[in-house]
JSON list of C-alpha atoms and ligand atoms in Angstrom, two decimals:
[
{"chain": "A", "resi": 157, "resn": "MET", "atom": "CA", "xyz": [95.39, 76.43, -37.04]},
{"chain": "A", "resi": 158, "resn": "LEU", "atom": "CA", "xyz": [91.68, 75.81, -37.02]},
{"chain": "A", "resi": 159, "resn": "ASN", "atom": "CA", "xyz": [89.38, 78.56, -37.95]},
{"chain": "A", "resi": 160, "resn": "LYS", "atom": "CA", "xyz": [86.69, 79.33, -35.29]},
{"chain": "A", "resi": 161, "resn": "LYS", "atom": "CA", "xyz": [83.89, 77.89, -37.28]},
{"chain": "A", "resi": 162, "resn": "ILE", "atom": "CA", "xyz": [85.58, 74.54, -37.81]},
{"chain": "A", "resi": 163, "resn": "GLU", "atom": "CA", "xyz": [86.75, 74.48, -34.14]},
{"chain": "A", "resi": 164, "resn": "ASP", "atom": "CA", "xyz": [83.20, 75.01, -32.98]},
{"chain": "A", "resi": 165, "resn": "ALA", "atom": "CA", "xyz": [81.93, 72.27, -35.31]},
{"chain": "A", "resi": 166, "resn": "LEU", "atom": "CA", "xyz": [84.55, 69.78, -33.98]},
{"chain": "A", "resi": 167, "resn": "ASN", "atom": "CA", "xyz": [83.74, 70.77, -30.43]},
{"chain": "A", "resi": 168, "resn": "GLU", "atom": "CA", "xyz": [79.99, 69.96, -31.13]},
{"chain": "A", "resi": 169, "resn": "GLN", "atom": "CA", "xyz": [81.21, 66.59, -32.36]},
{"chain": "A", "resi": 170, "resn": "VAL", "atom": "CA", "xyz": [83.01, 66.02, -29.13]},
{"chain": "A", "resi": 171, "resn": "GLU", "atom": "CA", "xyz": [79.72, 66.41, -27.30]},
{"chain": "A", "resi": 172, "resn": "LYS", "atom": "CA", "xyz": [77.91, 64.04, -29.75]},
{"chain": "A", "resi": 173, "resn": "GLU", "atom": "CA", "xyz": [80.51, 61.38, -29.30]},
{"chain": "A", "resi": 174, "resn": "ALA", "atom": "CA", "xyz": [80.38, 61.78, -25.53]},
{"chain": "A", "resi": 175, "resn": "PHE", "atom": "CA", "xyz": [76.68, 61.51, -25.62]},
{"chain": "A", "resi": 176, "resn": "SER", "atom": "CA", "xyz": [76.92, 58.43, -27.83]},
{"chain": "A", "resi": 177, "resn": "SER", "atom": "CA", "xyz": [79.15, 56.81, -25.30]},
{"chain": "A", "resi": 178, "resn": "ALA", "atom": "CA", "xyz": [76.65, 57.74, -22.55]},
{"chain": "A", "resi": 179, "resn": "LEU", "atom": "CA", "xyz": [73.72, 56.52, -24.50]},
{"chain": "A", "resi": 180, "resn": "TYR", "atom": "CA", "xyz": [75.25, 53.04, -25.23]},
{"chain": "A", "resi": 181, "resn": "LEU", "atom": "CA", "xyz": [76.27, 52.91, -21.58]},
{"chain": "A", "resi": 182, "resn": "ALA", "atom": "CA", "xyz": [72.68, 53.45, -20.49]},
{"chain": "A", "resi": 183, "resn": "MET", "atom": "CA", "xyz": [71.56, 50.80, -22.94]},
{"chain": "A", "resi": 184, "resn": "ALA", "atom": "CA", "xyz": [74.09, 48.42, -21.62]},
{"chain": "A", "resi": 185, "resn": "SER", "atom": "CA", "xyz": [72.96, 48.93, -18.07]},
{"chain": "A", "resi": 186, "resn": "TRP", "atom": "CA", "xyz": [69.37, 48.37, -19.09]},
{"chain": "A", "resi": 187, "resn": "ALA", "atom": "CA", "xyz": [70.33, 45.13, -20.95]},
{"chain": "A", "resi": 188, "resn": "GLU", "atom": "CA", "xyz": [72.50, 43.92, -17.96]},
{"chain": "A", "resi": 189, "resn": "VAL", "atom": "CA", "xyz": [69.63, 44.47, -15.52]},
{"chain": "A", "resi": 190, "resn": "LYS", "atom": "CA", "xyz": [67.15, 42.69, -17.88]},
{"chain": "A", "resi": 191, "resn": "GLY", "atom": "CA", "xyz": [69.35, 39.55, -17.85]},
{"chain": "A", "resi": 192, "resn": "MET", "atom": "CA", "xyz": [70.97, 39.94, -21.36]},
{"chain": "A", "resi": 193, "resn": "PRO", "atom": "CA", "xyz": [74.75, 39.81, -20.70]},
{"chain": "A", "resi": 194, "resn": "GLY", "atom": "CA", "xyz": [75.70, 39.31, -24.37]},
{"chain": "A", "resi": 195, "resn": "ILE", "atom": "CA", "xyz": [73.79, 42.29, -25.53]},
{"chain": "A", "resi": 196, "resn": "ALA", "atom": "CA", "xyz": [75.06, 44.33, -22.54]},
{"chain": "A", "resi": 197, "resn": "GLY", "atom": "CA", "xyz": [78.61, 43.35, -23.47]},
{"chain": "A", "resi": 198, "resn": "TRP", "atom": "CA", "xyz": [78.07, 44.47, -26.97]},
{"chain": "A", "resi": 199, "resn": "LEU", "atom": "CA", "xyz": [76.81, 47.92, -25.73]},
{"chain": "A", "resi": 200, "resn": "TYR", "atom": "CA", "xyz": [79.57, 48.32, -23.12]},
{"chain": "A", "resi": 201, "resn": "LYS", "atom": "CA", "xyz": [82.20, 47.82, -25.90]},
{"chain": "A", "resi": 202, "resn": "GLN", "atom": "CA", "xyz": [80.27, 50.21, -28.20]},
{"chain": "A", "resi": 203, "resn": "SER", "atom": "CA", "xyz": [80.27, 52.82, -25.43]},
{"chain": "A", "resi": 204, "resn": "ASP", "atom": "CA", "xyz": [84.11, 52.42, -25.07]},
{"chain": "A", "resi": 205, "resn": "GLU", "atom": "CA", "xyz": [84.52, 52.93, -28.79]},
{"chain": "A", "resi": 206, "resn": "GLU", "atom": "CA", "xyz": [82.52, 56.11, -28.71]},
{"chain": "A", "resi": 207, "resn": "ARG", "atom": "CA", "xyz": [84.76, 57.38, -25.88]},
{"chain": "A", "resi": 208, "resn": "ILE", "atom": "CA", "xyz": [87.72, 56.70, -28.20]},
{"chain": "A", "resi": 209, "resn": "HIS", "atom": "CA", "xyz": [85.93, 58.70, -30.94]},
{"chain": "A", "resi": 210, "resn": "MET", "atom": "CA", "xyz": [85.47, 61.57, -28.55]},
{"chain": "A", "resi": 211, "resn": "LEU", "atom": "CA", "xyz": [89.11, 61.56, -27.45]},
{"chain": "A", "resi": 212, "resn": "LYS", "atom": "CA", "xyz": [90.24, 61.53, -31.18]},
{"chain": "A", "resi": 213, "resn": "PHE", "atom": "CA", "xyz": [88.31, 64.72, -31.55]},
{"chain": "A", "resi": 214, "resn": "ILE", "atom": "CA", "xyz": [89.57, 66.31, -28.33]},
{"chain": "A", "resi": 215, "resn": "ARG", "atom": "CA", "xyz": [93.32, 65.52, -29.26]},
{"chain": "A", "resi": 216, "resn": "TYR", "atom": "CA", "xyz": [92.80, 66.81, -32.78]},
{"chain": "A", "resi": 217, "resn": "ILE", "atom": "CA", "xyz": [91.34, 70.19, -31.87]},
{"chain": "A", "resi": 218, "resn": "ASN", "atom": "CA", "xyz": [94.11, 70.68, -29.29]},
{"chain": "A", "resi": 219, "resn": "GLU", "atom": "CA", "xyz": [96.79, 69.70, -31.61]},
{"chain": "A", "resi": 220, "resn": "ARG", "atom": "CA", "xyz": [95.56, 72.13, -34.26]},
{"chain": "A", "resi": 221, "resn": "GLY", "atom": "CA", "xyz": [95.72, 75.16, -31.97]},
{"chain": "A", "resi": 222, "resn": "GLY", "atom": "CA", "xyz": [92.06, 75.03, -30.74]},
{"chain": "A", "resi": 223, "resn": "GLN", "atom": "CA", "xyz": [90.72, 74.19, -27.35]},
{"chain": "A", "resi": 224, "resn": "ALA", "atom": "CA", "xyz": [88.57, 71.11, -26.83]},
{"chain": "A", "resi": 225, "resn": "LEU", "atom": "CA", "xyz": [85.58, 71.74, -24.50]},
{"chain": "A", "resi": 226, "resn": "ILE", "atom": "CA", "xyz": [84.27, 69.01, -22.20]},
{"chain": "A", "resi": 227, "resn": "PRO", "atom": "CA", "xyz": [80.61, 69.20, -22.38]},
{"chain": "A", "resi": 228, "resn": "ALA", "atom": "CA", "xyz": [77.85, 68.59, -19.66]},
{"chain": "A", "resi": 229, "resn": "LEU", "atom": "CA", "xyz": [75.61, 65.79, -20.95]},
{"chain": "A", "resi": 230, "resn": "LYS", "atom": "CA", "xyz": [71.86, 65.30, -20.70]},
{"chain": "A", "resi": 231, "resn": "GLN", "atom": "CA", "xyz": [70.83, 61.97, -19.16]},
{"chain": "A", "resi": 232, "resn": "PRO", "atom": "CA", "xyz": [70.11, 59.32, -21.68]},
{"chain": "A", "resi": 233, "resn": "LYS", "atom": "CA", "xyz": [66.83, 57.39, -21.56]},
{"chain": "A", "resi": 234, "resn": "LYS", "atom": "CA", "xyz": [67.01, 54.55, -19.02]},
{"chain": "A", "resi": 235, "resn": "ASP", "atom": "CA", "xyz": [64.20, 52.24, -20.12]},
{"chain": "A", "resi": 236, "resn": "TYR", "atom": "CA", "xyz": [63.31, 50.49, -23.50]},
{"chain": "A", "resi": 237, "resn": "THR", "atom": "CA", "xyz": [60.29, 48.47, -24.47]},
{"chain": "A", "resi": 238, "resn": "SER", "atom": "CA", "xyz": [62.13, 45.95, -26.49]},
{"chain": "A", "resi": 239, "resn": "VAL", "atom": "CA", "xyz": [65.51, 44.88, -27.66]},
{"chain": "A", "resi": 240, "resn": "LYS", "atom": "CA", "xyz": [64.41, 45.49, -31.25]},
{"chain": "A", "resi": 241, "resn": "LYS", "atom": "CA", "xyz": [63.31, 48.95, -30.50]},
{"chain": "A", "resi": 242, "resn": "MET", "atom": "CA", "xyz": [66.50, 49.77, -28.72]},
{"chain": "A", "resi": 243, "resn": "PHE", "atom": "CA", "xyz": [68.66, 48.70, -31.74]},
{"chain": "A", "resi": 244, "resn": "GLY", "atom": "CA", "xyz": [66.37, 50.62, -33.88]},
{"chain": "A", "resi": 245, "resn": "GLU", "atom": "CA", "xyz": [67.34, 53.68, -31.77]},
{"chain": "A", "resi": 246, "resn": "VAL", "atom": "CA", "xyz": [70.97, 52.64, -32.18]},
{"chain": "A", "resi": 247, "resn": "LEU", "atom": "CA", "xyz": [70.65, 52.74, -36.02]},
{"chain": "A", "resi": 248, "resn": "LYS", "atom": "CA", "xyz": [68.82, 56.06, -35.92]},
{"chain": "A", "resi": 249, "resn": "HIS", "atom": "CA", "xyz": [71.48, 57.61, -33.71]},
{"chain": "A", "resi": 250, "resn": "GLU", "atom": "CA", "xyz": [74.34, 56.35, -35.92]},
{"chain": "A", "resi": 251, "resn": "GLN", "atom": "CA", "xyz": [72.56, 57.78, -38.99]},
{"chain": "A", "resi": 252, "resn": "PHE", "atom": "CA", "xyz": [72.37, 61.01, -37.03]},
{"chain": "A", "resi": 253, "resn": "ILE", "atom": "CA", "xyz": [76.15, 60.87, -36.37]},
{"chain": "A", "resi": 254, "resn": "SER", "atom": "CA", "xyz": [76.93, 60.10, -39.95]},
{"chain": "A", "resi": 255, "resn": "SER", "atom": "CA", "xyz": [75.12, 63.25, -41.23]},
{"chain": "A", "resi": 256, "resn": "SER", "atom": "CA", "xyz": [76.79, 65.36, -38.45]},
{"chain": "A", "resi": 257, "resn": "ILE", "atom": "CA", "xyz": [80.17, 64.22, -39.72]},
{"chain": "A", "resi": 258, "resn": "ASN", "atom": "CA", "xyz": [79.09, 64.97, -43.26]},
{"chain": "A", "resi": 259, "resn": "ASP", "atom": "CA", "xyz": [78.05, 68.44, -42.15]},
{"chain": "A", "resi": 260, "resn": "ILE", "atom": "CA", "xyz": [81.57, 69.07, -40.60]},
{"chain": "A", "resi": 261, "resn": "VAL", "atom": "CA", "xyz": [83.24, 67.86, -43.89]},
{"chain": "A", "resi": 262, "resn": "ALA", "atom": "CA", "xyz": [81.06, 70.41, -45.76]},
{"chain": "A", "resi": 263, "resn": "VAL", "atom": "CA", "xyz": [82.24, 73.09, -43.24]},
{"chain": "A", "resi": 264, "resn": "CYS", "atom": "CA", "xyz": [85.83, 72.17, -43.85]},
{"chain": "A", "resi": 265, "resn": "ILE", "atom": "CA", "xyz": [85.55, 72.32, -47.61]},
{"chain": "A", "resi": 266, "resn": "ASP", "atom": "CA", "xyz": [83.94, 75.61, -47.37]},
{"chain": "A", "resi": 267, "resn": "GLY", "atom": "CA", "xyz": [86.64, 76.89, -45.19]},
{"chain": "A", "resi": 268, "resn": "LYS", "atom": "CA", "xyz": [89.27, 75.24, -47.38]},
{"chain": "A", "resi": 269, "resn": "ASP", "atom": "CA", "xyz": [90.62, 73.23, -44.44]},
{"chain": "A", "resi": 270, "resn": "PHE", "atom": "CA", "xyz": [91.51, 70.19, -46.44]},
{"chain": "A", "resi": 271, "resn": "THR", "atom": "CA", "xyz": [93.76, 68.88, -43.69]},
{"chain": "A", "resi": 272, "resn": "THR", "atom": "CA", "xyz": [90.77, 68.51, -41.37]},
{"chain": "A", "resi": 273, "resn": "GLN", "atom": "CA", "xyz": [88.66, 67.28, -44.17]},
{"chain": "A", "resi": 274, "resn": "HIS", "atom": "CA", "xyz": [91.16, 64.59, -44.77]},
{"chain": "A", "resi": 275, "resn": "TRP", "atom": "CA", "xyz": [91.44, 63.76, -41.16]},
{"chain": "A", "resi": 276, "resn": "LEU", "atom": "CA", "xyz": [87.70, 63.30, -40.95]},
{"chain": "A", "resi": 277, "resn": "GLN", "atom": "CA", "xyz": [87.68, 60.66, -43.68]},
{"chain": "A", "resi": 278, "resn": "TRP", "atom": "CA", "xyz": [88.41, 58.03, -41.02]},
{"chain": "A", "resi": 279, "resn": "PHE", "atom": "CA", "xyz": [85.10, 58.90, -39.33]},
{"chain": "A", "resi": 280, "resn": "VAL", "atom": "CA", "xyz": [83.23, 58.88, -42.68]},
{"chain": "A", "resi": 281, "resn": "ASN", "atom": "CA", "xyz": [84.43, 55.32, -43.18]},
{"chain": "A", "resi": 282, "resn": "GLU", "atom": "CA", "xyz": [83.81, 54.35, -39.54]},
{"chain": "A", "resi": 283, "resn": "GLN", "atom": "CA", "xyz": [80.10, 55.54, -39.90]},
{"chain": "A", "resi": 284, "resn": "ILE", "atom": "CA", "xyz": [79.65, 53.18, -42.84]},
{"chain": "A", "resi": 285, "resn": "GLU", "atom": "CA", "xyz": [80.66, 50.36, -40.61]},
{"chain": "A", "resi": 286, "resn": "GLU", "atom": "CA", "xyz": [78.56, 51.55, -37.66]},
{"chain": "A", "resi": 287, "resn": "GLU", "atom": "CA", "xyz": [75.34, 51.80, -39.77]},
{"chain": "A", "resi": 288, "resn": "ALA", "atom": "CA", "xyz": [76.11, 48.40, -41.34]},
{"chain": "A", "resi": 289, "resn": "ASN", "atom": "CA", "xyz": [76.58, 46.86, -37.95]},
{"chain": "A", "resi": 290, "resn": "ALA", "atom": "CA", "xyz": [73.37, 48.14, -36.49]},
{"chain": "A", "resi": 291, "resn": "THR", "atom": "CA", "xyz": [71.52, 47.13, -39.66]},
{"chain": "A", "resi": 292, "resn": "ARG", "atom": "CA", "xyz": [72.86, 43.59, -39.49]},
{"chain": "A", "resi": 293, "resn": "ILE", "atom": "CA", "xyz": [71.79, 43.30, -35.82]},
{"chain": "A", "resi": 294, "resn": "LEU", "atom": "CA", "xyz": [68.24, 44.58, -36.69]},
{"chain": "A", "resi": 295, "resn": "ASP", "atom": "CA", "xyz": [68.12, 42.10, -39.57]},
{"chain": "A", "resi": 296, "resn": "LYS", "atom": "CA", "xyz": [68.87, 39.30, -37.20]},
{"chain": "A", "resi": 297, "resn": "LEU", "atom": "CA", "xyz": [66.26, 40.53, -34.69]},
{"chain": "A", "resi": 298, "resn": "ASN", "atom": "CA", "xyz": [63.64, 40.69, -37.42]},
{"chain": "A", "resi": 299, "resn": "LEU", "atom": "CA", "xyz": [64.37, 37.05, -38.38]},
{"chain": "A", "resi": 300, "resn": "LEU", "atom": "CA", "xyz": [64.01, 36.00, -34.82]},
{"chain": "A", "resi": 301, "resn": "GLY", "atom": "CA", "xyz": [60.92, 37.86, -34.03]},
{"chain": "A", "resi": 302, "resn": "ASP", "atom": "CA", "xyz": [60.38, 38.77, -30.39]},
{"chain": "A", "resi": 303, "resn": "ASN", "atom": "CA", "xyz": [61.30, 35.10, -29.28]},
{"chain": "A", "resi": 304, "resn": "ASN", "atom": "CA", "xyz": [64.60, 33.50, -29.00]},
{"chain": "A", "resi": 305, "resn": "LEU", "atom": "CA", "xyz": [66.26, 36.58, -27.48]},
{"chain": "A", "resi": 306, "resn": "TYR", "atom": "CA", "xyz": [68.19, 34.02, -25.36]},
{"chain": "A", "resi": 307, "resn": "LEU", "atom": "CA", "xyz": [69.83, 32.81, -28.53]},
{"chain": "A", "resi": 308, "resn": "PHE", "atom": "CA", "xyz": [70.31, 36.29, -29.83]},
{"chain": "A", "resi": 309, "resn": "ASP", "atom": "CA", "xyz": [72.00, 37.27, -26.61]},
{"chain": "A", "resi": 310, "resn": "ARG", "atom": "CA", "xyz": [74.64, 34.46, -27.29]},
{"chain": "A", "resi": 311, "resn": "ASP", "atom": "CA", "xyz": [74.95, 35.26, -30.96]},
{"chain": "A", "resi": 312, "resn": "ILE", "atom": "CA", "xyz": [75.76, 38.86, -30.56]},
{"chain": "A", "resi": 313, "resn": "VAL", "atom": "CA", "xyz": [78.88, 37.93, -28.89]},
{"chain": "A", "resi": 314, "resn": "SER", "atom": "CA", "xyz": [80.22, 36.40, -32.07]},
{"chain": "A", "resi": 315, "resn": "LEU", "atom": "CA", "xyz": [78.98, 39.47, -34.09]},
{"chain": "A", "resi": 316, "resn": "ARG", "atom": "CA", "xyz": [81.34, 41.64, -32.18]},
{"chain": "A", "resi": 317, "resn": "ALA", "atom": "CA", "xyz": [84.28, 39.11, -32.66]},
{"chain": "A", "resi": 318, "resn": "GLU", "atom": "CA", "xyz": [83.68, 39.21, -36.44]},
{"chain": "A", "resi": 319, "resn": "THR", "atom": "CA", "xyz": [83.70, 42.91, -36.65]},
{"chain": "A", "resi": 320, "resn": "THR", "atom": "CA", "xyz": [86.91, 43.06, -34.57]},
{"chain": "A", "resi": 321, "resn": "ALA", "atom": "CA", "xyz": [88.57, 40.49, -36.79]},
{"chain": "A", "resi": 322, "resn": "LYS", "atom": "CA", "xyz": [87.61, 42.46, -39.88]},
{"chain": "A", "resi": 323, "resn": "GLY", "atom": "CA", "xyz": [88.73, 45.72, -38.39]},
{"chain": "A", "resi": 324, "resn": "SER", "atom": "CA", "xyz": [92.25, 44.29, -37.59]},
{"chain": "A", "resi": 325, "resn": "GLU", "atom": "CA", "xyz": [92.49, 42.74, -41.02]},
{"chain": "A", "resi": 326, "resn": "ALA", "atom": "CA", "xyz": [91.68, 46.27, -42.49]},
{"chain": "A", "resi": 327, "resn": "GLU", "atom": "CA", "xyz": [94.25, 47.94, -40.29]},
{"chain": "A", "resi": 328, "resn": "GLY", "atom": "CA", "xyz": [96.98, 45.21, -40.74]},
{"chain": "B", "resi": 688, "resn": "LIG", "atom": "FE1", "xyz": [81.21, 57.60, -32.86]},
{"chain": "B", "resi": 689, "resn": "LIG", "atom": "FE1", "xyz": [79.05, 55.07, -33.31]}
]
């Protein structure tokens, strides 16, 4: 059974994952309208993954005797001044999520809930990947400068494929 403090912390994370999903969906929509289907595709998939993260939290809370709460979300920003700035915000957001996950781990240790602490380890590892992916994209964008977005838009499709291949290697 989850203690109330841990249940609340997990429910706050449900909201953060739901917002992450909405944020990347808004970014995907912006990129699609701006004529960058590769970048939009990457962001749509990212949004789907965040929804899966949200569902993992919901199912875990309910399984452990709590009740997952479905939050109302604030509307994500709809415009970006550049692709580089947008991915800068992706990295910042993922760093924020990493520190949020670490905070919940600390609450679990404090409350001696080692089961939830252990369960959260998947997210700790996932956040290493998430930050690395955003950093890799920003490095590429810095190399390209503000030109050659056309090439980047094609390149980012293979970046997702590499990550997926690496992920299934790790799982298999
Ligand atoms: Fe996430
Ligand atoms: Fe993420």
